Amino acid sequence: MALLTASAAIPIVALDVPDRAGAEAVVRRLGDACGFYKVGLELFSAEGPAIVSWLRGLGKEVFVDLKLHDIPNTVRGAARSVARHGAALLTVHASGGREMIAAAVEGAREGRPDGGCGILGVTILTSMDATGVESAWGRTGVTVQDEVLRLAGLVAEGQGTGIVCSGHEADAVRGKFGGRLGLLIPGIRLPGGEAHDQRRVMTPAAAAEAGARWLILGRAVTAAADPVAAMAEVNQSLAGIS
Ligand code: C5P
């Protein structure tokens, strides 16, 4: 499917809003400048899968960021349901293991037999550092990069489509897995833009050059004084990078 194989990075705007009215305001404002949206836990919990169907009805692609983590059978069923509503991407926690990832891949295919719903594994949340990982998982001597690579390996074994990681791990992941895993990179900021609470940020062009297949744009677009102009700047900066 073109969206999962295109070589240029695809920008996805995060609908970090509490309800459909908030989502409508963003989607209406951006119009044709954005064709791909992220629905996360807040909006999905408020509106359910109808929000995915609504976006699909407007001709938009949808990334459903639920970061699933449960027994394989439960994750398979959830992935099937989300895919049936037309999602193009769905996240699971890579730490759920290769069996759980494989079950998610199977469920997504059952829900969307055209193969149009890819499963992405979340590696290490950008809110966690090495100390946080050590304390959560009872291990010592951890580096974030090694953990990202280890978890990416589970995603590859489970036949996942790709992973979520920070732009700063992109080179290492590309070095080990080449094009086998698509990279979805959050923490994107326009040149000179406000970092907000993100510790490690990258411009769209830098993330695309680091090998991102998808970029998550949150406040860089939605909190901009002129979101349409910000989105145009993102699209322009990605044009020509392949
Ligand atoms: O660009 P901004 O910081 O506003 O983006 C926040 C969005 O990126 C949220 O939707 C958040 O869930 C997502 N995200 C993130 N860091 C991750 C994974 C996702 O900021 N590691």
Tab-separated table of C-alpha atoms and ligand atoms in Angstrom:
chain	number	residue	atom	x	y	z
A	1	MET	CA	0.000	0.000	0.000
A	2	ALA	CA	1.377	3.360	-1.038
A	3	LEU	CA	1.125	4.980	2.386
A	4	LEU	CA	3.283	2.310	3.939
A	5	THR	CA	5.859	2.148	1.204
A	6	ALA	CA	6.291	5.749	0.115
A	7	SER	CA	9.894	6.858	0.497
A	8	ALA	CA	9.193	10.480	1.477
A	9	ALA	CA	8.245	11.079	5.112
A	10	ILE	CA	4.515	11.469	5.710
A	11	PRO	CA	3.408	14.100	8.234
A	12	ILE	CA	0.669	13.046	10.682
A	13	VAL	CA	-1.050	15.693	12.803
A	14	ALA	CA	-1.916	14.595	16.360
A	15	LEU	CA	-5.513	15.296	17.341
A	16	ASP	CA	-4.663	15.849	21.011
A	17	VAL	CA	-8.112	17.214	21.793
A	18	PRO	CA	-10.797	16.064	24.241
A	19	ASP	CA	-13.663	15.499	21.830
A	20	ARG	CA	-14.955	15.488	18.261
A	21	ALA	CA	-15.716	19.214	18.288
A	22	GLY	CA	-12.035	19.887	18.970
A	23	ALA	CA	-11.013	17.441	16.241
A	24	GLU	CA	-13.406	19.053	13.766
A	25	ALA	CA	-11.884	22.470	14.426
A	26	VAL	CA	-8.370	21.196	13.593
A	27	VAL	CA	-9.383	19.107	10.571
A	28	ARG	CA	-11.559	21.853	9.096
A	29	ARG	CA	-8.825	24.447	9.557
A	30	LEU	CA	-6.086	22.359	7.937
A	31	GLY	CA	-8.276	21.187	5.055
A	32	ASP	CA	-6.325	19.624	2.211
A	33	ALA	CA	-2.979	20.541	3.771
A	34	CYS	CA	-3.169	17.424	5.980
A	35	GLY	CA	-4.280	13.968	4.884
A	36	PHE	CA	-3.252	11.888	7.934
A	37	TYR	CA	-4.312	12.274	11.574
A	38	LYS	CA	-3.406	10.621	14.843
A	39	VAL	CA	-6.166	9.645	17.260
A	40	GLY	CA	-4.731	8.968	20.705
A	41	LEU	CA	-6.058	7.626	23.976
A	42	GLU	CA	-7.846	10.812	25.016
A	43	LEU	CA	-9.913	11.279	21.856
A	44	PHE	CA	-10.491	7.543	21.314
A	45	SER	CA	-11.681	7.145	24.918
A	46	ALA	CA	-14.084	10.055	24.496
A	47	GLU	CA	-15.495	9.245	21.071
A	48	GLY	CA	-14.764	5.559	20.443
A	49	PRO	CA	-14.034	4.100	17.001
A	50	ALA	CA	-16.672	6.384	15.443
A	51	ILE	CA	-14.000	9.069	15.373
A	52	VAL	CA	-11.903	6.846	13.077
A	53	SER	CA	-14.875	6.206	10.785
A	54	TRP	CA	-15.616	9.941	10.678
A	55	LEU	CA	-12.055	10.786	9.611
A	56	ARG	CA	-12.134	8.009	7.008
A	57	GLY	CA	-15.379	9.462	5.684
A	58	LEU	CA	-13.520	12.730	5.094
A	59	GLY	CA	-10.922	10.837	3.077
A	60	LYS	CA	-8.235	11.039	5.776
A	61	GLU	CA	-5.798	8.299	6.805
A	62	VAL	CA	-5.830	7.510	10.516
A	63	PHE	CA	-3.124	6.436	12.959
A	64	VAL	CA	-4.732	4.999	16.097
A	65	ASP	CA	-2.221	5.385	18.912
A	66	LEU	CA	-3.583	3.094	21.629
A	67	LYS	CA	-0.233	1.540	22.672
A	68	LEU	CA	-1.868	-1.845	23.306
A	69	HIS	CA	-0.220	-4.253	25.763
A	70	ASP	CA	-2.126	-7.397	26.819
A	71	ILE	CA	-2.216	-11.134	26.168
A	72	PRO	CA	-1.909	-11.986	22.454
A	73	ASN	CA	-5.543	-13.086	22.056
A	74	THR	CA	-6.882	-9.820	23.480
A	75	VAL	CA	-4.531	-7.693	21.391
A	76	ARG	CA	-5.466	-9.648	18.255
A	77	GLY	CA	-9.144	-8.842	18.841
A	78	ALA	CA	-8.503	-5.169	19.557
A	79	ALA	CA	-6.316	-4.827	16.453
A	80	ARG	CA	-9.011	-6.529	14.365
A	81	SER	CA	-11.641	-4.055	15.611
A	82	VAL	CA	-9.464	-0.985	15.070
A	83	ALA	CA	-8.433	-2.134	11.584
A	84	ARG	CA	-12.063	-2.836	10.671
A	85	HIS	CA	-12.796	0.851	11.240
A	86	GLY	CA	-10.209	1.718	8.622
A	87	ALA	CA	-7.099	2.608	10.629
A	88	ALA	CA	-3.878	2.715	8.599
A	89	LEU	CA	-1.577	2.399	11.627
A	90	LEU	CA	-1.994	1.092	15.184
A	91	THR	CA	0.523	1.014	18.032
A	92	VAL	CA	1.295	-1.792	20.499
A	93	HIS	CA	4.031	-1.817	23.148
A	94	ALA	CA	7.018	-3.739	21.778
A	95	SER	CA	7.704	-4.948	25.333
A	96	GLY	CA	4.548	-7.117	24.996
A	97	GLY	CA	6.811	-9.546	23.122
A	98	ARG	CA	6.995	-11.072	19.664
A	99	GLU	CA	3.952	-13.329	20.140
A	100	MET	CA	1.785	-10.371	21.099
A	101	ILE	CA	3.135	-8.325	18.182
A	102	ALA	CA	2.484	-11.206	15.773
A	103	ALA	CA	-1.070	-11.516	17.136
A	104	ALA	CA	-1.622	-7.784	16.540
A	105	VAL	CA	-0.363	-8.158	12.957
A	106	GLU	CA	-2.756	-11.078	12.397
A	107	GLY	CA	-5.687	-9.192	13.931
A	108	ALA	CA	-4.996	-6.122	11.799
A	109	ARG	CA	-4.979	-8.275	8.678
A	110	GLU	CA	-8.245	-9.949	9.692
A	111	GLY	CA	-9.828	-6.523	10.193
A	112	ARG	CA	-8.362	-5.071	6.998
A	113	PRO	CA	-7.669	-7.897	4.569
A	114	ASP	CA	-6.183	-5.391	2.098
A	115	GLY	CA	-3.175	-5.273	4.440
A	116	GLY	CA	-3.752	-1.555	4.899
A	117	CYS	CA	-3.360	-1.473	8.690
A	118	GLY	CA	0.257	-1.556	9.839
A	119	ILE	CA	1.310	-2.411	13.385
A	120	LEU	CA	3.948	-0.190	14.996
A	121	GLY	CA	5.817	-1.179	18.149
A	122	VAL	CA	6.438	1.509	20.754
A	123	THR	CA	9.986	1.047	21.991
A	124	ILE	CA	11.011	3.338	24.882
A	125	LEU	CA	8.640	6.196	25.648
A	126	THR	CA	10.424	9.514	25.286
A	127	SER	CA	9.216	10.355	28.802
A	128	MET	CA	11.569	7.630	30.143
A	129	ASP	CA	15.329	7.759	30.516
A	130	ALA	CA	17.752	4.919	31.321
A	131	THR	CA	17.135	5.244	35.074
A	132	GLY	CA	13.378	5.035	34.532
A	133	VAL	CA	13.776	1.881	32.428
A	134	GLU	CA	16.069	0.299	35.033
A	135	SER	CA	13.612	0.967	37.835
A	136	ALA	CA	10.523	-0.156	35.860
A	137	TRP	CA	12.093	-3.377	34.587
A	138	GLY	CA	14.418	-4.228	37.491
A	139	ARG	CA	17.589	-4.148	35.405
A	140	THR	CA	20.912	-2.364	35.640
A	141	GLY	CA	23.394	-1.034	33.086
A	142	VAL	CA	20.692	-0.139	30.576
A	143	THR	CA	21.153	2.357	27.745
A	144	VAL	CA	18.080	3.698	25.964
A	145	GLN	CA	19.611	3.018	22.560
A	146	ASP	CA	20.376	-0.636	23.336
A	147	GLU	CA	16.848	-1.114	24.650
A	148	VAL	CA	15.331	0.511	21.561
A	149	LEU	CA	17.364	-1.822	19.327
A	150	ARG	CA	16.443	-4.890	21.400
A	151	LEU	CA	12.731	-4.012	21.313
A	152	ALA	CA	12.910	-3.180	17.605
A	153	GLY	CA	14.234	-6.717	17.102
A	154	LEU	CA	11.063	-8.116	18.709
A	155	VAL	CA	8.930	-6.008	16.350
A	156	ALA	CA	10.863	-7.318	13.336
A	157	GLU	CA	10.482	-10.929	14.563
A	158	GLY	CA	6.744	-10.392	15.073
A	159	GLN	CA	6.490	-9.055	11.484
A	160	GLY	CA	5.456	-5.569	12.622
A	161	THR	CA	5.504	-2.726	10.103
A	162	GLY	CA	7.749	-0.462	12.122
A	163	ILE	CA	8.504	1.238	15.397
A	164	VAL	CA	8.012	4.498	17.243
A	165	CYS	CA	11.300	5.989	18.380
A	166	SER	CA	12.928	9.357	18.902
A	167	GLY	CA	14.788	10.876	15.977
A	168	HIS	CA	17.976	10.444	17.944
A	169	GLU	CA	17.781	6.652	17.745
A	170	ALA	CA	16.849	6.625	14.067
A	171	ASP	CA	20.397	6.207	12.765
A	172	ALA	CA	21.108	3.218	15.002
A	173	VAL	CA	17.820	1.535	14.058
A	174	ARG	CA	18.402	2.171	10.349
A	175	GLY	CA	21.938	0.807	10.704
A	176	LYS	CA	20.684	-2.448	12.217
A	177	PHE	CA	17.386	-2.992	10.384
A	178	GLY	CA	17.764	-0.956	7.185
A	179	GLY	CA	14.397	-0.396	5.530
A	180	ARG	CA	12.839	-3.456	7.201
A	181	LEU	CA	11.192	-1.307	9.902
A	182	GLY	CA	9.428	1.963	9.122
A	183	LEU	CA	10.220	4.667	11.661
A	184	LEU	CA	7.559	6.917	13.148
A	185	ILE	CA	9.155	9.874	14.868
A	186	PRO	CA	7.464	12.281	17.316
A	187	GLY	CA	8.977	15.395	18.902
A	188	ILE	CA	9.010	17.363	15.624
A	189	ARG	CA	9.482	21.114	15.709
A	190	LEU	CA	9.787	23.736	12.968
A	191	PRO	CA	13.179	25.480	12.867
A	192	GLY	CA	13.350	27.945	15.765
A	193	GLY	CA	10.057	26.643	17.223
A	194	GLU	CA	9.181	26.253	20.901
A	195	ALA	CA	10.189	22.797	22.294
A	196	HIS	CA	7.371	22.771	24.936
A	197	ASP	CA	7.882	19.766	27.248
A	198	GLN	CA	9.724	17.594	24.704
A	199	ARG	CA	13.356	17.088	25.660
A	200	ARG	CA	14.708	15.967	22.313
A	201	VAL	CA	13.272	17.557	19.222
A	202	MET	CA	14.068	17.563	15.494
A	203	THR	CA	12.919	19.548	12.472
A	204	PRO	CA	10.794	17.740	9.852
A	205	ALA	CA	13.654	17.804	7.347
A	206	ALA	CA	16.184	16.429	9.859
A	207	ALA	CA	13.840	13.607	10.888
A	208	ALA	CA	13.106	12.760	7.249
A	209	GLU	CA	16.807	12.724	6.460
A	210	ALA	CA	17.390	10.467	9.488
A	211	GLY	CA	15.057	7.970	7.805
A	212	ALA	CA	11.606	8.696	9.263
A	213	ARG	CA	8.706	7.267	7.272
A	214	TRP	CA	6.092	9.100	9.367
A	215	LEU	CA	6.402	12.280	11.451
A	216	ILE	CA	4.080	13.203	14.323
A	217	LEU	CA	3.249	16.897	14.356
A	218	GLY	CA	1.534	18.079	17.492
A	219	ARG	CA	1.842	21.542	18.908
A	220	ALA	CA	4.279	22.641	16.183
A	221	VAL	CA	1.168	22.825	13.991
A	222	THR	CA	-1.882	22.873	16.271
A	223	ALA	CA	-0.537	25.507	18.697
A	224	ALA	CA	1.046	27.664	15.978
A	225	ALA	CA	-0.258	31.216	15.573
A	226	ASP	CA	-1.182	30.171	12.017
A	227	PRO	CA	-1.610	26.368	11.842
A	228	VAL	CA	-2.228	26.428	8.081
A	229	ALA	CA	1.035	28.274	7.459
A	230	ALA	CA	2.883	25.920	9.847
A	231	MET	CA	1.505	22.882	8.001
A	232	ALA	CA	2.484	24.414	4.674
A	233	GLU	CA	6.012	24.914	6.020
A	234	VAL	CA	6.144	21.249	7.091
A	235	ASN	CA	4.926	20.054	3.687
A	236	GLN	CA	7.353	22.331	1.890
A	237	SER	CA	10.317	21.230	3.980
A	238	LEU	CA	9.544	17.578	3.201
A	239	ALA	CA	9.055	18.079	-0.524
A	240	GLY	CA	12.084	16.868	-2.375
A	241	ILE	CA	13.429	14.678	0.438
A	242	SER	CA	13.167	11.010	-0.460
B	1	C5P	O1	4.620	17.746	19.060
B	1	C5P	P1	3.988	17.577	20.396
B	1	C5P	O2	4.965	17.517	21.537
B	1	C5P	O3	2.810	18.437	20.683
B	1	C5P	O4	3.407	16.122	20.172
B	1	C5P	C1	2.834	15.412	21.111
B	1	C5P	C2	2.265	14.207	20.416
B	1	C5P	O5	3.304	13.265	20.096
B	1	C5P	C3	1.303	13.527	21.334
B	1	C5P	O6	0.229	13.069	20.539
B	1	C5P	C4	2.102	12.410	21.898
B	1	C5P	O7	1.302	11.311	22.248
B	1	C5P	C5	3.022	12.052	20.748
B	1	C5P	N1	4.200	11.302	21.182
B	1	C5P	C6	5.278	11.874	21.824
B	1	C5P	N2	6.352	11.117	22.194
B	1	C5P	C7	6.339	9.831	21.964
B	1	C5P	C8	5.261	9.224	21.316
B	1	C5P	C9	4.205	10.018	20.935
B	1	C5P	O8	5.295	13.054	22.085
B	1	C5P	N3	7.383	9.108	22.274
